[in-house]
PDB file of C-alpha atoms in Angstrom:
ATOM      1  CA  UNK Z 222      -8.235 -12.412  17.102  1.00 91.00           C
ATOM      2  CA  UNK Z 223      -8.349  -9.062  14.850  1.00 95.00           C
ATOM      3  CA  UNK Z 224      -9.372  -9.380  11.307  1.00 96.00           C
ATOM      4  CA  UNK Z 225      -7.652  -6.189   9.364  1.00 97.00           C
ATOM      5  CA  UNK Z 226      -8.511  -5.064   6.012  1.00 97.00           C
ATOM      6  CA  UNK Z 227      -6.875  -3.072   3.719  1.00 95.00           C
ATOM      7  CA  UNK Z 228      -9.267  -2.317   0.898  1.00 93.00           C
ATOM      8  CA  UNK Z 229      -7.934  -0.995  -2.187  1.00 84.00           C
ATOM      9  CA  UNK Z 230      -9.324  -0.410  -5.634  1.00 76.00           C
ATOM     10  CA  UNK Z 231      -7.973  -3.818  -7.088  1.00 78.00           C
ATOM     11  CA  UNK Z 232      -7.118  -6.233  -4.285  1.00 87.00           C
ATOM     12  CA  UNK Z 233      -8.307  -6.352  -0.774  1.00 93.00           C
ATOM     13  CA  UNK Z 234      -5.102  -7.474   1.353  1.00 94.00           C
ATOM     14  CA  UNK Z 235      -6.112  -9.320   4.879  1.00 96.00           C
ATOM     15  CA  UNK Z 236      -5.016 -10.575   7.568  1.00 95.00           C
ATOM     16  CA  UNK Z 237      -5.374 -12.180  11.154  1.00 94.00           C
ATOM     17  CA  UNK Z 238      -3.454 -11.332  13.956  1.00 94.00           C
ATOM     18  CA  UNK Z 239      -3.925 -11.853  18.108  1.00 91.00           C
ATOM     19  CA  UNK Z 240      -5.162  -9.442  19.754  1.00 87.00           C
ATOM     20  CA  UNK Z 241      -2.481  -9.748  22.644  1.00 85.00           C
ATOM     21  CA  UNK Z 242       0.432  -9.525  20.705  1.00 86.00           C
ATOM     22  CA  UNK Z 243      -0.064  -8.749  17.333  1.00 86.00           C
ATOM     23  CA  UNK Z 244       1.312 -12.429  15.972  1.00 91.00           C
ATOM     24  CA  UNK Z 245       0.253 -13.239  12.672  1.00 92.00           C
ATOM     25  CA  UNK Z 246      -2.154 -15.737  12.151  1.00 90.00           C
ATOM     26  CA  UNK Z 247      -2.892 -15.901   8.662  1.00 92.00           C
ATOM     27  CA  UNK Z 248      -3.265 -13.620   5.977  1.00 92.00           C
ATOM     28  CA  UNK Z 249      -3.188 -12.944   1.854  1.00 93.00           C
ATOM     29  CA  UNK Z 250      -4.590 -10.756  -1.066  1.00 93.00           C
ATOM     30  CA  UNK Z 251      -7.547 -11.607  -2.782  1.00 94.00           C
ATOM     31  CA  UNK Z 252     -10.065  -9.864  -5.540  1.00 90.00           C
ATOM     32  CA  UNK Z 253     -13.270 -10.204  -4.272  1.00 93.00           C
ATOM     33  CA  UNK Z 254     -15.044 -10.019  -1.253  1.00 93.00           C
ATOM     34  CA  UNK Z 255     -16.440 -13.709  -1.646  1.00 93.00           C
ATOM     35  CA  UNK Z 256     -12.795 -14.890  -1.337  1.00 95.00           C
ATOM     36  CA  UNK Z 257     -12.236 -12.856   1.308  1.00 95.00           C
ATOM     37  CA  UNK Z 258     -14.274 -14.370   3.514  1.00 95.00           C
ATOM     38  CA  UNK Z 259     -13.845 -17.645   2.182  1.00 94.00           C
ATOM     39  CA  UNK Z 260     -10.196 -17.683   3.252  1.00 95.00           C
ATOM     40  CA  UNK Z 261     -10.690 -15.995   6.265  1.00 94.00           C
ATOM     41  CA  UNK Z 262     -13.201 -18.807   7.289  1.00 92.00           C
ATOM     42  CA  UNK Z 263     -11.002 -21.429   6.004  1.00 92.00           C
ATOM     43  CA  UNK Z 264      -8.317 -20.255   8.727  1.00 88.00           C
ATOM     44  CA  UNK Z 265      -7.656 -23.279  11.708  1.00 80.00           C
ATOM     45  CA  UNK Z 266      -9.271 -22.177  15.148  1.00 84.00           C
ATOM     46  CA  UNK Z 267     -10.557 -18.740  13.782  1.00 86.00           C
ATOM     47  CA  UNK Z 268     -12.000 -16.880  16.785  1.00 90.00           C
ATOM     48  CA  UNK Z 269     -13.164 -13.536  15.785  1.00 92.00           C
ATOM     49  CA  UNK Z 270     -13.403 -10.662  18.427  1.00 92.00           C
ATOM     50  CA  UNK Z 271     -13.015  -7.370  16.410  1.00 94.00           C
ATOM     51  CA  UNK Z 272     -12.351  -6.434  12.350  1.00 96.00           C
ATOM     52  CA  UNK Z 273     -10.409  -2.932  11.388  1.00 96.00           C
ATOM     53  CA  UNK Z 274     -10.449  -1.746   7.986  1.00 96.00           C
ATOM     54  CA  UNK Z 275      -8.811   1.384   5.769  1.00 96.00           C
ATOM     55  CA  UNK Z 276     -10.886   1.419   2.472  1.00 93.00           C
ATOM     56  CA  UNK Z 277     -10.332   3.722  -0.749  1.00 87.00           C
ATOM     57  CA  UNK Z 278     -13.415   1.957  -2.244  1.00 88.00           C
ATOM     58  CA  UNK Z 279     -16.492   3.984  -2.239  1.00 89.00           C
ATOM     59  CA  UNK Z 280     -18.544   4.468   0.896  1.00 91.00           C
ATOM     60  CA  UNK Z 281     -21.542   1.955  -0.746  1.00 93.00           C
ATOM     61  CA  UNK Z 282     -18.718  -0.610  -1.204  1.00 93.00           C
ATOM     62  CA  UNK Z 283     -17.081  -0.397   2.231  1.00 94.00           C
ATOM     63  CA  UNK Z 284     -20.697  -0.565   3.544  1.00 95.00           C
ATOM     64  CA  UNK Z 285     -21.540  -3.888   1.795  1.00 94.00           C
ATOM     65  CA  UNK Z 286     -18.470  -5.522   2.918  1.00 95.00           C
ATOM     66  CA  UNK Z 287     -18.948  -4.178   6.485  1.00 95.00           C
ATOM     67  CA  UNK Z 288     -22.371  -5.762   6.038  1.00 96.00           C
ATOM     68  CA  UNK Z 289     -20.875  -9.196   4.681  1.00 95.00           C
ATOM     69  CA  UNK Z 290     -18.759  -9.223   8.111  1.00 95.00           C
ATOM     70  CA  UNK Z 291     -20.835  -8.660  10.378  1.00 95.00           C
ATOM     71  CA  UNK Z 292     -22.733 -11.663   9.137  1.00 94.00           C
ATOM     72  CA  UNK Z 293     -19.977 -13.876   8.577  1.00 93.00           C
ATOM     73  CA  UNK Z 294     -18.238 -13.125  11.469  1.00 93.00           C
ATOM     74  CA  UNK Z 295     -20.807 -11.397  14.018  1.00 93.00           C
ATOM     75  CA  UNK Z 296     -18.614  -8.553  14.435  1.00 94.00           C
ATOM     76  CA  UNK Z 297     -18.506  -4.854  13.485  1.00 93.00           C
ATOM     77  CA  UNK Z 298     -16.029  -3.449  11.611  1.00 94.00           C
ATOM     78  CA  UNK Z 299     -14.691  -0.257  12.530  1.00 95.00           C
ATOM     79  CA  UNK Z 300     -13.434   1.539   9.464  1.00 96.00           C
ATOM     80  CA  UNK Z 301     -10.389   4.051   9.534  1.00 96.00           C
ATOM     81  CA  UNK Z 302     -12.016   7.817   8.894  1.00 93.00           C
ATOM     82  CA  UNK Z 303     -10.021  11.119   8.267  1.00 92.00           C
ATOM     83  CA  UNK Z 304      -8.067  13.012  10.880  1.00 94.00           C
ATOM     84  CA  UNK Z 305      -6.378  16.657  10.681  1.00 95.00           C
ATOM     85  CA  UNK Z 306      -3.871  15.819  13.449  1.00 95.00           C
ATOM     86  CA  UNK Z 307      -3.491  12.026  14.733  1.00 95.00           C
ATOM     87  CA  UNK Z 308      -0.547   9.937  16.576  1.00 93.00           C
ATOM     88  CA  UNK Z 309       1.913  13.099  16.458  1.00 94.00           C
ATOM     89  CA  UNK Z 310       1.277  13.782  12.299  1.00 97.00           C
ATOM     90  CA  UNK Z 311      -0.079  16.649  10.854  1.00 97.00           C
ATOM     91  CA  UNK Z 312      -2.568  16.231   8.186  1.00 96.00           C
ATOM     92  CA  UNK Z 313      -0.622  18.423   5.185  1.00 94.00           C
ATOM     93  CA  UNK Z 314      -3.952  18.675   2.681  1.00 95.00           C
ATOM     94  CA  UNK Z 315      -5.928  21.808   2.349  1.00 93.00           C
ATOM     95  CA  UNK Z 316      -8.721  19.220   2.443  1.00 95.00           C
ATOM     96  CA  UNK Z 317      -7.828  17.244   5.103  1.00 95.00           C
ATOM     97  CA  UNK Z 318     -10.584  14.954   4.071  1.00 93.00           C
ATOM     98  CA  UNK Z 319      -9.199  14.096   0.569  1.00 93.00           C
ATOM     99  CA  UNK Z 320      -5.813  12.530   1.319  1.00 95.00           C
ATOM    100  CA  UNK Z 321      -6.521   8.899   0.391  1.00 92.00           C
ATOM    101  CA  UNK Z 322      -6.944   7.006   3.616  1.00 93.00           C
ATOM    102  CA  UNK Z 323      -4.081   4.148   2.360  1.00 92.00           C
ATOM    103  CA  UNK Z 324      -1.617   7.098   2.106  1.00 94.00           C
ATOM    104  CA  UNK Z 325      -2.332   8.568   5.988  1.00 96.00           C
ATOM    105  CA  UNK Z 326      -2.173   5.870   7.362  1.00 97.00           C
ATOM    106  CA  UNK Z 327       1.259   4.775   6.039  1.00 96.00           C
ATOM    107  CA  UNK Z 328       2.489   7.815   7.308  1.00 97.00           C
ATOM    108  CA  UNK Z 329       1.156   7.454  10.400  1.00 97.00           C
ATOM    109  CA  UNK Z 330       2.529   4.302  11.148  1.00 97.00           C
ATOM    110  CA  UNK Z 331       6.012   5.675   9.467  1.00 97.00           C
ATOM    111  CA  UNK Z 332       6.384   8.314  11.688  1.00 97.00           C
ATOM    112  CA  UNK Z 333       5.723   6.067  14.413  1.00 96.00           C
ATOM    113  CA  UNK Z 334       8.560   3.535  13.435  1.00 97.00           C
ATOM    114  CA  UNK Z 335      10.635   7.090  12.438  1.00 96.00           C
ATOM    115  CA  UNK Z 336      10.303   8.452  15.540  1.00 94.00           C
ATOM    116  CA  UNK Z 337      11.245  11.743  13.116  1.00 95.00           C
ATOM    117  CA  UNK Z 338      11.553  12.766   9.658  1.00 97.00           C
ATOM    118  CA  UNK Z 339      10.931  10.217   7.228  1.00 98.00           C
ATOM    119  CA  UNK Z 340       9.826   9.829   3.570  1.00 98.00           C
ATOM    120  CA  UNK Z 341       7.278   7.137   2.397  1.00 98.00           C
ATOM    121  CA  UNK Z 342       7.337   5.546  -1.047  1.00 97.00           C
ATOM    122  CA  UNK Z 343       4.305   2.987  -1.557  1.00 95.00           C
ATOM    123  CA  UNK Z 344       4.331   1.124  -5.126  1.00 94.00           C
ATOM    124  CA  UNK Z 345       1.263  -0.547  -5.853  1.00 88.00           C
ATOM    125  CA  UNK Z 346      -1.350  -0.255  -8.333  1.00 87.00           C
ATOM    126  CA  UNK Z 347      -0.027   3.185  -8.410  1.00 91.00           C
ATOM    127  CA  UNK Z 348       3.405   4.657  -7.054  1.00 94.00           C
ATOM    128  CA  UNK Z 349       2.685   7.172  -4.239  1.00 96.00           C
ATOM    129  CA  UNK Z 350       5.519   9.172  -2.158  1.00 97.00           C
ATOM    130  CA  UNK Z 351       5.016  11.128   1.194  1.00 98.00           C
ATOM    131  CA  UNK Z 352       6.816  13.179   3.369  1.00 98.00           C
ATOM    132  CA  UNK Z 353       6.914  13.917   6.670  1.00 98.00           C
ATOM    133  CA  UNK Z 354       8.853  16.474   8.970  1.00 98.00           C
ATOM    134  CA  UNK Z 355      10.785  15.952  12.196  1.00 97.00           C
ATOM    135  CA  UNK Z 356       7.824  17.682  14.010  1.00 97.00           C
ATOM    136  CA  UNK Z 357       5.460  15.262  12.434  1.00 97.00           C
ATOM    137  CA  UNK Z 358       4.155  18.198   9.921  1.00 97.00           C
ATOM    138  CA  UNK Z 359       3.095  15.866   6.680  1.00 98.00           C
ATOM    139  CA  UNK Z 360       4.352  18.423   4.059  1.00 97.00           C
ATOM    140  CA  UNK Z 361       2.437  16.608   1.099  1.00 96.00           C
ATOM    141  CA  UNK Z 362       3.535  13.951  -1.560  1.00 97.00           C
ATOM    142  CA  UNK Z 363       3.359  12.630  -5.006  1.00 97.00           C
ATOM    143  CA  UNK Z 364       1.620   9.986  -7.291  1.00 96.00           C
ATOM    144  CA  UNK Z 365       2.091   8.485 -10.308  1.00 94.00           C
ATOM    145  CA  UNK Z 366       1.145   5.480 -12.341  1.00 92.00           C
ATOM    146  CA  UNK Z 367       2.902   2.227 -10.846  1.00 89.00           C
ATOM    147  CA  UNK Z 368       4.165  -0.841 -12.232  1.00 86.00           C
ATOM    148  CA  UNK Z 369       0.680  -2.354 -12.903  1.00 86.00           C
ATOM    149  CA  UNK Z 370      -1.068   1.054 -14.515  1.00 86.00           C
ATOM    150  CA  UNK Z 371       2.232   1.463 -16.436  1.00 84.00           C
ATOM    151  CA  UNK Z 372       2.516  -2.273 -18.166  1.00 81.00           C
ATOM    152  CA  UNK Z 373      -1.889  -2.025 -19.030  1.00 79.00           C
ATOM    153  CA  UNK Z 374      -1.533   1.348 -20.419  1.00 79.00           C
ATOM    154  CA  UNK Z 375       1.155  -0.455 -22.856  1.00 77.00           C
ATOM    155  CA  UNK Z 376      -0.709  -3.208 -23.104  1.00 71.00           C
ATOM    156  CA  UNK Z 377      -4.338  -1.378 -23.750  1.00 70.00           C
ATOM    157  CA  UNK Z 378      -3.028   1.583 -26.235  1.00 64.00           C
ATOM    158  CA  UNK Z 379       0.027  -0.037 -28.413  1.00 69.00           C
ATOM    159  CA  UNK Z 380      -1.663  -2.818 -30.381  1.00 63.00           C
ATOM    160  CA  UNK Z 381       1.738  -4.860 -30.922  1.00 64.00           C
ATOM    161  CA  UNK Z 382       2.593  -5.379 -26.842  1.00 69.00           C
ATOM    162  CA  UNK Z 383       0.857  -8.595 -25.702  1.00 69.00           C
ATOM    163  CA  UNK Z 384       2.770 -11.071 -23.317  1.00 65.00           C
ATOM    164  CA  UNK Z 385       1.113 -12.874 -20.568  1.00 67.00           C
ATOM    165  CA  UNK Z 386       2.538 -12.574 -16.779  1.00 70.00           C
ATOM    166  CA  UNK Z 387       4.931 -15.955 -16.903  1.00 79.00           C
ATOM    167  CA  UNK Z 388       6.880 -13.895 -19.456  1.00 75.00           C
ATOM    168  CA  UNK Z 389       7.037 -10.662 -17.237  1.00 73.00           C
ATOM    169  CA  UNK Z 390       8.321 -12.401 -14.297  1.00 76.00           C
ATOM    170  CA  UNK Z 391      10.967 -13.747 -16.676  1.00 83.00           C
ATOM    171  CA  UNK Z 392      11.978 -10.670 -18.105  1.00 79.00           C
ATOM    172  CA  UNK Z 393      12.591  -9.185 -14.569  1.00 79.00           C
ATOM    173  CA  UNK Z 394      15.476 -11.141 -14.375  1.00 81.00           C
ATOM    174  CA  UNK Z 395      17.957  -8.510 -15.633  1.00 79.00           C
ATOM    175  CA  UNK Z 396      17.661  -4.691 -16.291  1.00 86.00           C
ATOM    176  CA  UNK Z 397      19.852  -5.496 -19.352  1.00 90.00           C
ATOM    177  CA  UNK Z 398      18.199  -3.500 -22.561  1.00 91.00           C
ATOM    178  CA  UNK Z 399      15.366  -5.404 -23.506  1.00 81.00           C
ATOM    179  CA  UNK Z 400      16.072  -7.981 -26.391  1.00 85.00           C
ATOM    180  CA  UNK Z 401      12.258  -8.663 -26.656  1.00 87.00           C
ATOM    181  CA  UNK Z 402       8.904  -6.700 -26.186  1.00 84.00           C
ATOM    182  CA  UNK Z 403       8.148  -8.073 -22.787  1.00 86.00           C
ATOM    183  CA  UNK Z 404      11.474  -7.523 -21.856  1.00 88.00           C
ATOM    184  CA  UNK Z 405      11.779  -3.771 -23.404  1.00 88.00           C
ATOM    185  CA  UNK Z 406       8.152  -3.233 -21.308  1.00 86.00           C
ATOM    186  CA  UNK Z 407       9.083  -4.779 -17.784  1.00 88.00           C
ATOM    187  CA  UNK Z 408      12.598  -3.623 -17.661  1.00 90.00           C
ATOM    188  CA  UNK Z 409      11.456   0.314 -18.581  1.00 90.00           C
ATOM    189  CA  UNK Z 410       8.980   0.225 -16.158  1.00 89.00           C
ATOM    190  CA  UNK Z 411      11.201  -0.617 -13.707  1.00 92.00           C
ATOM    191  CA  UNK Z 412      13.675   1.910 -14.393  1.00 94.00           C
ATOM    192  CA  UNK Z 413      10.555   4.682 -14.230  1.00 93.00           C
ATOM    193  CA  UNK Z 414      10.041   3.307 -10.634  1.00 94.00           C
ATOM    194  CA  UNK Z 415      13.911   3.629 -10.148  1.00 94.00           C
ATOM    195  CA  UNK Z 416      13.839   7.047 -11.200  1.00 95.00           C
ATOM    196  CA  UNK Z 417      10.496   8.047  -9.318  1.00 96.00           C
ATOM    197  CA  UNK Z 418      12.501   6.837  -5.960  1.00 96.00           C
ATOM    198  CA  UNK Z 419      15.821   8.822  -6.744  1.00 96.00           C
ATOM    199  CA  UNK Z 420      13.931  12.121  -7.531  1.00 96.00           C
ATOM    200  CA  UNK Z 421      11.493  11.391  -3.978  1.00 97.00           C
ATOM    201  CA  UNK Z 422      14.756  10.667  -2.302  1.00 97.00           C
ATOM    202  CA  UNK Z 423      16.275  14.071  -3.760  1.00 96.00           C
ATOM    203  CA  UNK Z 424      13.075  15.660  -2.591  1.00 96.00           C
ATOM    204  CA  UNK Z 425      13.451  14.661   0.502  1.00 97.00           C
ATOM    205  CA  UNK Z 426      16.914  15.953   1.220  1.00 96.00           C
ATOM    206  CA  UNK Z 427      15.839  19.130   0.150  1.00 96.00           C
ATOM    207  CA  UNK Z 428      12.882  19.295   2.439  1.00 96.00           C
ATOM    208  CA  UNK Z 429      14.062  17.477   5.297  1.00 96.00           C
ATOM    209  CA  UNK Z 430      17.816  17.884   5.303  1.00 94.00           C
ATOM    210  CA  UNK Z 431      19.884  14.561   5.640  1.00 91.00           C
ATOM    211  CA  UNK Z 432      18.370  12.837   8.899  1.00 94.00           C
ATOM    212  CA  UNK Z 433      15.338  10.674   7.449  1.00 97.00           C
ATOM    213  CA  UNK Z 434      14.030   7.583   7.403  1.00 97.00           C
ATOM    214  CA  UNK Z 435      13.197   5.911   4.154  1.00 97.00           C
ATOM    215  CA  UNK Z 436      10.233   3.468   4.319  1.00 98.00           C
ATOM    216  CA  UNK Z 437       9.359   1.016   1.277  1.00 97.00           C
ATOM    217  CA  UNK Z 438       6.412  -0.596   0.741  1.00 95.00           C
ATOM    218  CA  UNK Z 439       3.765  -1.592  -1.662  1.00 90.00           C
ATOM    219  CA  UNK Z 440       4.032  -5.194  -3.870  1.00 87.00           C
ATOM    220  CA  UNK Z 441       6.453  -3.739  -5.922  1.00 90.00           C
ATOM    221  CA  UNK Z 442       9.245  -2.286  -3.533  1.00 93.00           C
ATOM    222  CA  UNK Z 443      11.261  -5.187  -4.059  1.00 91.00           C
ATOM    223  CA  UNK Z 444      11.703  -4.004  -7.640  1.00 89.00           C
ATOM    224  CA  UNK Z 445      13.162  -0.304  -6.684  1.00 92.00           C
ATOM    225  CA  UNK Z 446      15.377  -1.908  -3.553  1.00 89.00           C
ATOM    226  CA  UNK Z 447      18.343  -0.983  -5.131  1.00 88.00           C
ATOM    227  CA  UNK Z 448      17.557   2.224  -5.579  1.00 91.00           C
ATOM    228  CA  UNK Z 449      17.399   3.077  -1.837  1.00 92.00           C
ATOM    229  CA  UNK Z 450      19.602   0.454  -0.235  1.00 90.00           C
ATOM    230  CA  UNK Z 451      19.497   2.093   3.405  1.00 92.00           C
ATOM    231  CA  UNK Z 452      15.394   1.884   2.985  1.00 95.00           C
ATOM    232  CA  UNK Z 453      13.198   0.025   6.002  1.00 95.00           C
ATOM    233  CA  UNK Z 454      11.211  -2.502   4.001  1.00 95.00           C
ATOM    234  CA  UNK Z 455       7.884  -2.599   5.695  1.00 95.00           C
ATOM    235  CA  UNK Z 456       4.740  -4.373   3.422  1.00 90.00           C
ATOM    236  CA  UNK Z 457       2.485  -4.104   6.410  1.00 90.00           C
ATOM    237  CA  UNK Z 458       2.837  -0.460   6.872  1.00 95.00           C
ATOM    238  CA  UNK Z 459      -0.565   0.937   6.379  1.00 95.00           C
ATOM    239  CA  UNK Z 460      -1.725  -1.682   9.090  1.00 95.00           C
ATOM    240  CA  UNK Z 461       1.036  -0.012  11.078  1.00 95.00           C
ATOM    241  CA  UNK Z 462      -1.330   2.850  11.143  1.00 96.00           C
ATOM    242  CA  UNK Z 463      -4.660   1.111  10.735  1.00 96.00           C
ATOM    243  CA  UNK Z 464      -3.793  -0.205  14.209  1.00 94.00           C
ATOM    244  CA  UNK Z 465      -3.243   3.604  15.604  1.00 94.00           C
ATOM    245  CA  UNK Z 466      -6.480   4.586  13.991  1.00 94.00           C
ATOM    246  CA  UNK Z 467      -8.478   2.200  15.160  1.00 92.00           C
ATOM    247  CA  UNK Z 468      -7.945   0.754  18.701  1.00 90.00           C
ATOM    248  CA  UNK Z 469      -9.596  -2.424  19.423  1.00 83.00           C
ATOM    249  CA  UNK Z 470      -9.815  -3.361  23.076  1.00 64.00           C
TER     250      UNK Z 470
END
């Protein structure tokens, strides 16, 4: 069994998979690295031979978890590093080295699924669009505050806006004009994400022509489906790529 890690700023997602055949074994988000490996450890059966991780955390951070692994788990983790050319994709930064690690390998593991042009749209803690040529050039991308950065920005700076999350999921159940705060907040939000997609999918006509794949994925994708109806859902995605990156025999 593979343990893979996808360590962002906020969350860590996880998962468990065989090494064979990729099944899923078990798998979830958590906050801290304590629950990580509590939940991991609570899985039925759990027989450990290799752990893969991507990680935007700092390089102290992503060394203490490493360390917490291998002595949890008596295994190494092998952590996804930068590439300039990997899997058939073209690194497009000046500074190959600065593209965020979550980003490549999405795009990676798009063009893989693409087998050609395709345009990535990732909306998570923040709302992140790549692109990527036919001939697997990766011609750059955008980001932008997502759902999440949006509603605590609100929240932090405009004293009046307090509503706690019951009431947000509730107020996602129409894109009606908002009849409430919480509603008025959630339902604009939504429509930024809406618009972010239409312009990336605009963008990506005019740099790719009209054959392309459009990928979706991030926590919030289900919010924007509508917005790109002929778009491959695919949450795992960056472990698409995590699994190019980083081989385990």
């Amino acid at each position: 069994m593979i343990l893979e890690l996808d360590c962002g700023n906020s969350f860590i997602k996880w998962r468990v998979i065989h090494a064979a055949d990729a099944t899923i074994v078990g798998g979830g988000i958590v906050d801290t690295d304590k629950a990580l490996l509590e939940d991991v450890s609570a899985l039925v059966s759990l027989r450990l031979s290799g752990c893969r991780m991507v990680s935007v955390r700092s390089e102290e951070e992503t060394a203490a978890l490493c360390a917490l692994i291998a002595q949890a788990f008596t295994i190494d983790a092998k952590v996804a590093a930068p590439a300039q050319q990997m899997a058939g994709v073209r690194n497009g930064y000046a500074d190959f080295q600065r593209l965020g690690m979550d980003r490549w390998l999405a795009t990676l593991g798009a063009f893989h699924l693409a087998r050609g042009a395709c345009l990535v749209i990732d909306l998570g803690t923040a709302a992140k669009a790549d692109f990527v040529a036919a001939n697997g050039e990766h011609l750059g991308g955008y980001i932008c505050p997502g759902m999440p950065l949006m509603r605590s920005q609100l929240r932090t700076h405009t004293r009046r806006i307090r509503y706690d999350d019951a009431s947000a999921e509730r107020a996602l159940s129409s894109l009606a004009p908002g009849r409430s705060t919480v509603e008025a907040v959630e339902r604009g939000c939504v429509l930024m994400l809406q618009g972010f997609v239409h312009a990336q999918l605009a963008q990506a006509e005019a740099l790719l022509g009209a054959d392309f794949t459009v990928f979706l994925t991030g926590g919030d994708a289900p919010l924007v489906r509508g917005a790109a109806p002929h778009a491959r859902v695919v949450p795992d995605l960056v472990f698409v790529g995590l699994a190019m990156a980083c081989p385990l025999g």
